[in-house]
Short mmCIF file of C-alpha atoms in Angstrom, two decimals:
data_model
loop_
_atom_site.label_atom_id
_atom_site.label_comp_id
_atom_site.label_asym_id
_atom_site.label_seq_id
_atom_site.Cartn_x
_atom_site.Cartn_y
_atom_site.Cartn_z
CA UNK W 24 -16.02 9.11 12.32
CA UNK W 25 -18.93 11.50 12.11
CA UNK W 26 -18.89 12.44 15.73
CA UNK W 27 -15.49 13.90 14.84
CA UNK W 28 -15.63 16.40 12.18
CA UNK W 29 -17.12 18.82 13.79
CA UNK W 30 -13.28 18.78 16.13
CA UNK W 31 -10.80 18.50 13.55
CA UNK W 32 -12.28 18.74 9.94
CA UNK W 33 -12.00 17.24 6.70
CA UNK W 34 -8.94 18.90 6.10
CA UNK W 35 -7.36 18.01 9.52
CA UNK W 36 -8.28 14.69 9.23
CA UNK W 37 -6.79 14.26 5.21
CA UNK W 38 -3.14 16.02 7.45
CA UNK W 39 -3.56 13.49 10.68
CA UNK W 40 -3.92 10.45 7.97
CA UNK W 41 -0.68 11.63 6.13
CA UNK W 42 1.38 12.31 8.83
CA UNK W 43 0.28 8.76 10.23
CA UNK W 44 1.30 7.23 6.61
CA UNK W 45 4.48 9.30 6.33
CA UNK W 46 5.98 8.31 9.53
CA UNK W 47 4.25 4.89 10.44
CA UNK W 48 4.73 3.31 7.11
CA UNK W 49 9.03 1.93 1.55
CA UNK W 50 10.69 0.43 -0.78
CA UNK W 51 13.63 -2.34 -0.55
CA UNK W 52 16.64 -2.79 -2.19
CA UNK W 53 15.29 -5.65 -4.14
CA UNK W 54 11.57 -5.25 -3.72
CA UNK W 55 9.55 -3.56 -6.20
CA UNK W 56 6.55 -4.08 -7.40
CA UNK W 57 6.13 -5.90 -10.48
CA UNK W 58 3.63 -4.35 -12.39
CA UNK W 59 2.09 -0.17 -12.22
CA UNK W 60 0.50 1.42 -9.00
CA UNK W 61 -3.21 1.05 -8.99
CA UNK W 62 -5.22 4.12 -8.44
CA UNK W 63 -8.97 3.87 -7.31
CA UNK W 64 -11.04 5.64 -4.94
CA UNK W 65 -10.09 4.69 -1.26
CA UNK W 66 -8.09 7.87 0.78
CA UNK W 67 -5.39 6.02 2.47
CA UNK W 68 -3.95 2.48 1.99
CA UNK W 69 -1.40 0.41 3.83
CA UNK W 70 0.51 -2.40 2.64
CA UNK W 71 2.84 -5.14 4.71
CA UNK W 72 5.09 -6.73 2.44
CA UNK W 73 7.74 -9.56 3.45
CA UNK W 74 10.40 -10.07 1.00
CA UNK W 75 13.12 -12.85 1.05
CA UNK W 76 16.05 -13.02 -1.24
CA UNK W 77 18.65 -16.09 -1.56
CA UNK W 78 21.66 -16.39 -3.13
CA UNK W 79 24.80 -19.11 -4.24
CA UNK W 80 26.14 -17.52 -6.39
CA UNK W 81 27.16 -13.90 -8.79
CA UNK W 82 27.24 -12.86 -12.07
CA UNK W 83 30.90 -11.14 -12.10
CA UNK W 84 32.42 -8.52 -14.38
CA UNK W 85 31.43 -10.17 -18.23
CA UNK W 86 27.77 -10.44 -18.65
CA UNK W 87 26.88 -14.28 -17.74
CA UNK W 88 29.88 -15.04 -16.28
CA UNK W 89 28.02 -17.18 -13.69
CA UNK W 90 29.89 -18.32 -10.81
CA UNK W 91 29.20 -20.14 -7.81
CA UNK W 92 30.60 -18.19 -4.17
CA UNK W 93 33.72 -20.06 -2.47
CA UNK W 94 33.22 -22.85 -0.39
CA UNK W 95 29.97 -23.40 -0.22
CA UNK W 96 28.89 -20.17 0.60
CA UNK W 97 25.38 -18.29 0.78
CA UNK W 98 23.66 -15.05 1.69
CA UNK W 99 20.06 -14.51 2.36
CA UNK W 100 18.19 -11.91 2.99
CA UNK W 101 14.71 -11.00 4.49
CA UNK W 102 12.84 -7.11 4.50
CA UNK W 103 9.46 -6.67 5.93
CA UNK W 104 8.21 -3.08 3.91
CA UNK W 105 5.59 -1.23 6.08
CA UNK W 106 3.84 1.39 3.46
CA UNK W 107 1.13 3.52 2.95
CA UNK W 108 -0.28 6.06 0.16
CA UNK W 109 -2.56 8.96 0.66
CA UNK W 110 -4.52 10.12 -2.57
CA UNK W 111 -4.89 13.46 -2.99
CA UNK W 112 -6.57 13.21 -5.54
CA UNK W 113 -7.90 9.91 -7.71
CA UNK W 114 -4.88 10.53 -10.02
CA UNK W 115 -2.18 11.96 -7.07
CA UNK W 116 -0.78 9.88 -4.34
CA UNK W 117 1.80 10.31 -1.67
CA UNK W 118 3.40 7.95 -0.06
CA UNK W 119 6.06 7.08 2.33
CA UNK W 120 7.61 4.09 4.70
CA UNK W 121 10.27 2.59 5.96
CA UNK W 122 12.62 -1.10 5.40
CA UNK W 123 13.20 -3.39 8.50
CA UNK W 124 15.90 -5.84 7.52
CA UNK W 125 17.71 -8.98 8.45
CA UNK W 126 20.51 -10.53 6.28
CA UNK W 127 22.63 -13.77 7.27
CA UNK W 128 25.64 -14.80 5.21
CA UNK W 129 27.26 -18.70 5.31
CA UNK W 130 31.43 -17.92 5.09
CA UNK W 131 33.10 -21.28 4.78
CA UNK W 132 30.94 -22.68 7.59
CA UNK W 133 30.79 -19.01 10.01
CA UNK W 134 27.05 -17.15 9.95
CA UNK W 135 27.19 -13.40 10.53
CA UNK W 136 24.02 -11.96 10.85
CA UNK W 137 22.39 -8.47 11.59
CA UNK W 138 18.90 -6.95 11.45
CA UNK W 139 17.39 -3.27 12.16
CA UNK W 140 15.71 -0.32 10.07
CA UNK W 141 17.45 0.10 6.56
CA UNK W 142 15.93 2.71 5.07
CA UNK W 143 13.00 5.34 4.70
CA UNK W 144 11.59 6.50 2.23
CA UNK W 145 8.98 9.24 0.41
CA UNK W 146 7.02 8.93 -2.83
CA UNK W 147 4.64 10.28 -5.04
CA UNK W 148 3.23 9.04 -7.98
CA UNK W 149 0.46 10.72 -10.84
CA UNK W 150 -1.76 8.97 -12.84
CA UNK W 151 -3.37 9.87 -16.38
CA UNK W 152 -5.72 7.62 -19.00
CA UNK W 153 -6.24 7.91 -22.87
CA UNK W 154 -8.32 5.65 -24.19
CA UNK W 155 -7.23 2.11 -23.30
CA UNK W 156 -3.59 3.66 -22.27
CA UNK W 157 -2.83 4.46 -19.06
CA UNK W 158 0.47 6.32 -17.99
CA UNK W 159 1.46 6.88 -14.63
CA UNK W 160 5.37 8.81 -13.52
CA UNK W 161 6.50 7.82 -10.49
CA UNK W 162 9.38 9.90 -8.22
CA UNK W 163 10.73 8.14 -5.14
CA UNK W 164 13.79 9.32 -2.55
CA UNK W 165 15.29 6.98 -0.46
CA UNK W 166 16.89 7.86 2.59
CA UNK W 167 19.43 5.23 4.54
CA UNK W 168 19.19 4.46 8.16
CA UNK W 169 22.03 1.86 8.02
CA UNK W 170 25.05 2.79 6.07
CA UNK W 171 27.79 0.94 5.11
CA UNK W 172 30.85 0.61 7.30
CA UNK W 173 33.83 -1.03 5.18
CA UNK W 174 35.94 -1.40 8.47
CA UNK W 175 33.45 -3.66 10.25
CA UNK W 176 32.45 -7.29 10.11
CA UNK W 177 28.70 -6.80 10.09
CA UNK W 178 26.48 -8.56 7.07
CA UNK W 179 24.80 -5.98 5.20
CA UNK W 180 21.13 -5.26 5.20
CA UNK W 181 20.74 -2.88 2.38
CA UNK W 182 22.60 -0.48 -0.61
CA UNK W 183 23.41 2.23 2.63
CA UNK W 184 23.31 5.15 0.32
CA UNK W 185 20.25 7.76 -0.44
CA UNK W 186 19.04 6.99 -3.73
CA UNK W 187 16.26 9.08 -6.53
CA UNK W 188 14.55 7.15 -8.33
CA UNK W 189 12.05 7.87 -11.09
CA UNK W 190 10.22 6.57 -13.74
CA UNK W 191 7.02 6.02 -16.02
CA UNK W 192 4.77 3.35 -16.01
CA UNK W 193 2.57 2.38 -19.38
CA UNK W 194 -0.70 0.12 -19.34
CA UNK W 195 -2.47 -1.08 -22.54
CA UNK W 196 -5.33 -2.45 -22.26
CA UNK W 197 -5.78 -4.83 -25.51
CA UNK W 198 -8.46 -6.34 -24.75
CA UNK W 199 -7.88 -10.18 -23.41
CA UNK W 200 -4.76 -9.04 -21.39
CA UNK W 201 -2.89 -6.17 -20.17
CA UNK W 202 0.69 -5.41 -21.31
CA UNK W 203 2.92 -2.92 -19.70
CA UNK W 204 6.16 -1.43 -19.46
CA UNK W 205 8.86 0.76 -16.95
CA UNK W 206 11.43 3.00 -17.72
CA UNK W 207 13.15 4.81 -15.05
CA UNK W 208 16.43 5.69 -13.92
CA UNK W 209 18.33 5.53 -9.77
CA UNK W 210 20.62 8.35 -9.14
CA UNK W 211 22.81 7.19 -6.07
CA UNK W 212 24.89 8.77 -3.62
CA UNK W 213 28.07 7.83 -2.07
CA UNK W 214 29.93 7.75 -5.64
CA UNK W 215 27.79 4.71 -6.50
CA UNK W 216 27.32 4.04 -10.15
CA UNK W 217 23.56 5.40 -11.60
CA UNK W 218 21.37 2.75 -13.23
CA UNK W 219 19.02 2.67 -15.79
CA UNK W 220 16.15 0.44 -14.68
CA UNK W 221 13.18 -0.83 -17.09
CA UNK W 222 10.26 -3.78 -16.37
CA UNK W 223 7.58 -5.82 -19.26
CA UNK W 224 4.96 -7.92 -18.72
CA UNK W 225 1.15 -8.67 -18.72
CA UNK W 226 -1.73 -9.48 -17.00
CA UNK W 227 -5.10 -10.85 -16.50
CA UNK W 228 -7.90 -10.37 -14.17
CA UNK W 229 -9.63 -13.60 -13.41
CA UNK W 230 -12.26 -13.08 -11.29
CA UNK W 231 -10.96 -11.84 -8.02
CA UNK W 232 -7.78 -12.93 -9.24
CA UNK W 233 -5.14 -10.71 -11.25
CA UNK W 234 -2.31 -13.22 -12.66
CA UNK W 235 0.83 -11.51 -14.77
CA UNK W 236 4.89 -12.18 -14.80
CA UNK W 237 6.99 -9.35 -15.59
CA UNK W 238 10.69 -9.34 -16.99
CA UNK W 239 13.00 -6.63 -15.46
CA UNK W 240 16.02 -5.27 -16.09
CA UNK W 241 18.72 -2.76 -14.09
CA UNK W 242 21.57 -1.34 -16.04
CA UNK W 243 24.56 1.00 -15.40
CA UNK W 244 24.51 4.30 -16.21
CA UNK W 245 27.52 6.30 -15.03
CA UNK W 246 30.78 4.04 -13.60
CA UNK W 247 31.17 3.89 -10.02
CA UNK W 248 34.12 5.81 -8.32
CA UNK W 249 35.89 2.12 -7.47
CA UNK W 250 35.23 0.85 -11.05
CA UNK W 251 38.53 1.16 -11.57
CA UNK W 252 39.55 -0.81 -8.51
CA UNK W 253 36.82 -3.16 -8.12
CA UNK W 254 38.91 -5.25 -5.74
CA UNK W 255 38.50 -3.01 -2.85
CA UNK W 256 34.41 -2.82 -2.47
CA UNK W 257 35.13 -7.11 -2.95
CA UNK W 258 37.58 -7.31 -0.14
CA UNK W 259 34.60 -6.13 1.90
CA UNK W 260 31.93 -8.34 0.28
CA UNK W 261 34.12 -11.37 0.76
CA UNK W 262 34.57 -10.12 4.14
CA UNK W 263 31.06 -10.04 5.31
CA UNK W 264 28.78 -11.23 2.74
CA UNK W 265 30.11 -14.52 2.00
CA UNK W 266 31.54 -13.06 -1.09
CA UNK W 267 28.05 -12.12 -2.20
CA UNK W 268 27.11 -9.09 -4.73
CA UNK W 269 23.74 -8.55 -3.24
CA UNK W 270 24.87 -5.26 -1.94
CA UNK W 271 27.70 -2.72 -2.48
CA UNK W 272 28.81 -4.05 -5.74
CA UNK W 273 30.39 -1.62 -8.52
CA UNK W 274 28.59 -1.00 -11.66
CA UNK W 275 25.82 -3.80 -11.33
CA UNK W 276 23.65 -5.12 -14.03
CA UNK W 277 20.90 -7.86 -14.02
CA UNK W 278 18.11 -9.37 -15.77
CA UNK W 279 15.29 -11.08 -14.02
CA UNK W 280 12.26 -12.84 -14.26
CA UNK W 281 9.12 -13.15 -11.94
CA UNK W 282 5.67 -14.68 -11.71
CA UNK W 283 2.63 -13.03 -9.02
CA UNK W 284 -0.88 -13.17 -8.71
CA UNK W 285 -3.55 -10.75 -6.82
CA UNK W 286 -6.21 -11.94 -5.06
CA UNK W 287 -9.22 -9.25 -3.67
CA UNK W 288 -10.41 -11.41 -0.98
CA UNK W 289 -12.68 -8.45 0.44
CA UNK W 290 -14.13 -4.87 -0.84
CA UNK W 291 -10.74 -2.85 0.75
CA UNK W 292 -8.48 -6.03 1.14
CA UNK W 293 -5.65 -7.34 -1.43
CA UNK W 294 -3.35 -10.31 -0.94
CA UNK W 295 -0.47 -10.41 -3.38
CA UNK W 296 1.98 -13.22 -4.02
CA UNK W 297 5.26 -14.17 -6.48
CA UNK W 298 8.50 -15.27 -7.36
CA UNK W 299 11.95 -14.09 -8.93
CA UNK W 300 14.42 -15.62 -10.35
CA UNK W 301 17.46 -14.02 -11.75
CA UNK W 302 18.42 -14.92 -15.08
CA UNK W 303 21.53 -12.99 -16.65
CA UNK W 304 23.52 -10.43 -15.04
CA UNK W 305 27.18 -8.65 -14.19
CA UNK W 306 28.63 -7.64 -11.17
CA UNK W 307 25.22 -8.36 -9.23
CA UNK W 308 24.01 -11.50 -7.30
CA UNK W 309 22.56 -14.76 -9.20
CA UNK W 310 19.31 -16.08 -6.97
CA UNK W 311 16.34 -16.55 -6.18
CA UNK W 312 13.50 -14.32 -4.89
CA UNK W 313 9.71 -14.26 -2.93
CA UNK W 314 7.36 -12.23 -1.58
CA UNK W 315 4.01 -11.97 0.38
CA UNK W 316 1.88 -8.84 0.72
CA UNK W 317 -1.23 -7.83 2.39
CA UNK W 318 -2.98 -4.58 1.43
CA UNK W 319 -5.98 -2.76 3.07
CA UNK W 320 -7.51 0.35 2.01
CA UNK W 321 -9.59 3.05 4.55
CA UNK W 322 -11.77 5.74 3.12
CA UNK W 323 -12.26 7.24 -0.37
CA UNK W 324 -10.86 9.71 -2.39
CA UNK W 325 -12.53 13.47 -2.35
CA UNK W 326 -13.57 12.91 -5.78
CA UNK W 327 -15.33 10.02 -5.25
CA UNK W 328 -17.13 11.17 -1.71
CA UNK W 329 -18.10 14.19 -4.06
CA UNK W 330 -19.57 12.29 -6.49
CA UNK W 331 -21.43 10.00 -3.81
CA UNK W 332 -23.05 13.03 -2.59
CA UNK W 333 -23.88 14.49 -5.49
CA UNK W 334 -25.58 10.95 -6.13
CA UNK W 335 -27.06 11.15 -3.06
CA UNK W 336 -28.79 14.92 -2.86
CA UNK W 337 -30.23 13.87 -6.86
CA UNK W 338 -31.83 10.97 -5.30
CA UNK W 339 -33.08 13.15 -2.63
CA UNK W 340 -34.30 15.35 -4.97
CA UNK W 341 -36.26 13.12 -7.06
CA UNK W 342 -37.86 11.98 -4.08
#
């Protein structure tokens, strides 16, 4: 990498690196992460994620009304989330990335399935600590590649509307575990209701190991233009979802709970892990959840290379 500054420069290399992340590399319509970003001092870091989603069954319109879909039914869903972060700065990231997506439903006995690039997205997130508290906001747009089409018989593989989200992440430390918390909001397009969204949970580090289980909730903000005719987004869920409120459903709300562990199996390299299952809900779909996620890290931060060589030029000195 030395041989190459003198071409291009720090500064051209920081652009070439976000441009790379920005195009290359977002969030899913049921895959978030379950606890608050983690800032340290690497430049640019890339994450695969594969997340799988299965479902019998909905909540309907009166919170717990659990009910099982017609005949049998089922709907499953699988998004493999290509994203990356550039840090700015040790407390500023950017981000972007993009949702590949394949969905099958089960209706009475006939599969429909259909796969390609749901959505894109850009990020940015800030960081500040006081004390044992850490606080971090968190802005996100979301920008659909597939859109919804209530005239054809296609499964859907994702919301199909552009979405804002944003929030603000808190982390205690208290000393034998971790507690934090979400509160955020999703301003969707398309008419779709807004949501208020919130997460809780702890964790521990173990070692290499990070272990924690978060609660989450999503609630409904503003009504959805077809609140008041529900039965029409339903004609096309039953039509090609298997009858399944995973996506396009009118004024959702849901409650959910989820176990995941970290592992650092090298200096740059994270393996992440855990489960969801949903426990309460209306208007959304009852299931279960998993995911898989590798990240890897390249560089570090301008801060820290600062500091290193300020490090470096007092060792020289005293030399």
């Amino acid at each position: 990498m030395a041989a190459l500054k003198p071409v291009f420069g720090w500064k051209k290399m920081r652009f070439i690196a976000f441009g790379f992340v920005l195009f290359w590399i977002s969030s899913s319509a049921f895959a978030s992460h379950p606890a608050p970003p983690v800032f340290s001092g690497e430049e640019v870091r890339f994450e695969v994620e594969t997340n799988y989603f299965q479902t019998d069954a909905n909540f309907k319109s009166t919170w717990g009304e659990f009910v099982r879909l017609d005949d049998g039914n089922t709907m499953r869903s699988t998004q493999l989330r290509l994203a990356g972060k550039y840090f700015v700065a040790p407390e500023w990231a950017l981000g972007g990335g993009a949702v590949v997506a394949y969905s099958e439903s089960n209706n009475a006995g006939q599969g429909l399935t259909n796969s390609g690039l749901s959505e894109i997205f850009v990020d940015m997130a800030l960081t500040k600590d006081w004390h044992e508290l850490n606080i971090s906001p968190v802005v996100e747009l979301v920008i659909p590649i597939y859109t919804v089409d209530p005239t054809s018989h296609v499964v859907m593989i994702g919301e199909g509307t552009m979405r804002f989200n944003g929030g603000v992440w808190g982390d205690l430390d208290v000393g034998f575990i971790d507690v934090f918390t979400y509160l955020g909001f999703s301003v969707r397009d398309d008419g779709r209701s807004n949501l208020v969204n919130w997460k809780a949970g702890t964790y521990k580090f173990l070692g290499r190991f990070r272990l924690g289980t978060t609660v989450s909730g999503q609630h409904t903000l503003s009504d959805d233009d077809f609140a008041p005719s529900p039965s029409v987004r339903d004609n096309v869920v039953n039509m090609v979802n298997a009858g399944s409120y995973l996506y396009y459903e009118v004024n959702p709300e849901a409650l959910t709970a989820s176990l995941w562990a970290d592992l650092n199996f090298a200096e740059k390299g994270e393996l992440r892990v855990g489960v969801a299952q949903t426990l309460n809900g209306a208007n959304s779909a009852a299931g279960f959840s998993g995911h898989v996620a590798l990240t890897w890290s390249i560089g570090s931060s301008r801060a820290v290379r600062k500091k290193r060589s300020a490090e470096d030029f007092e060792v020289e000195i005293a030399e």
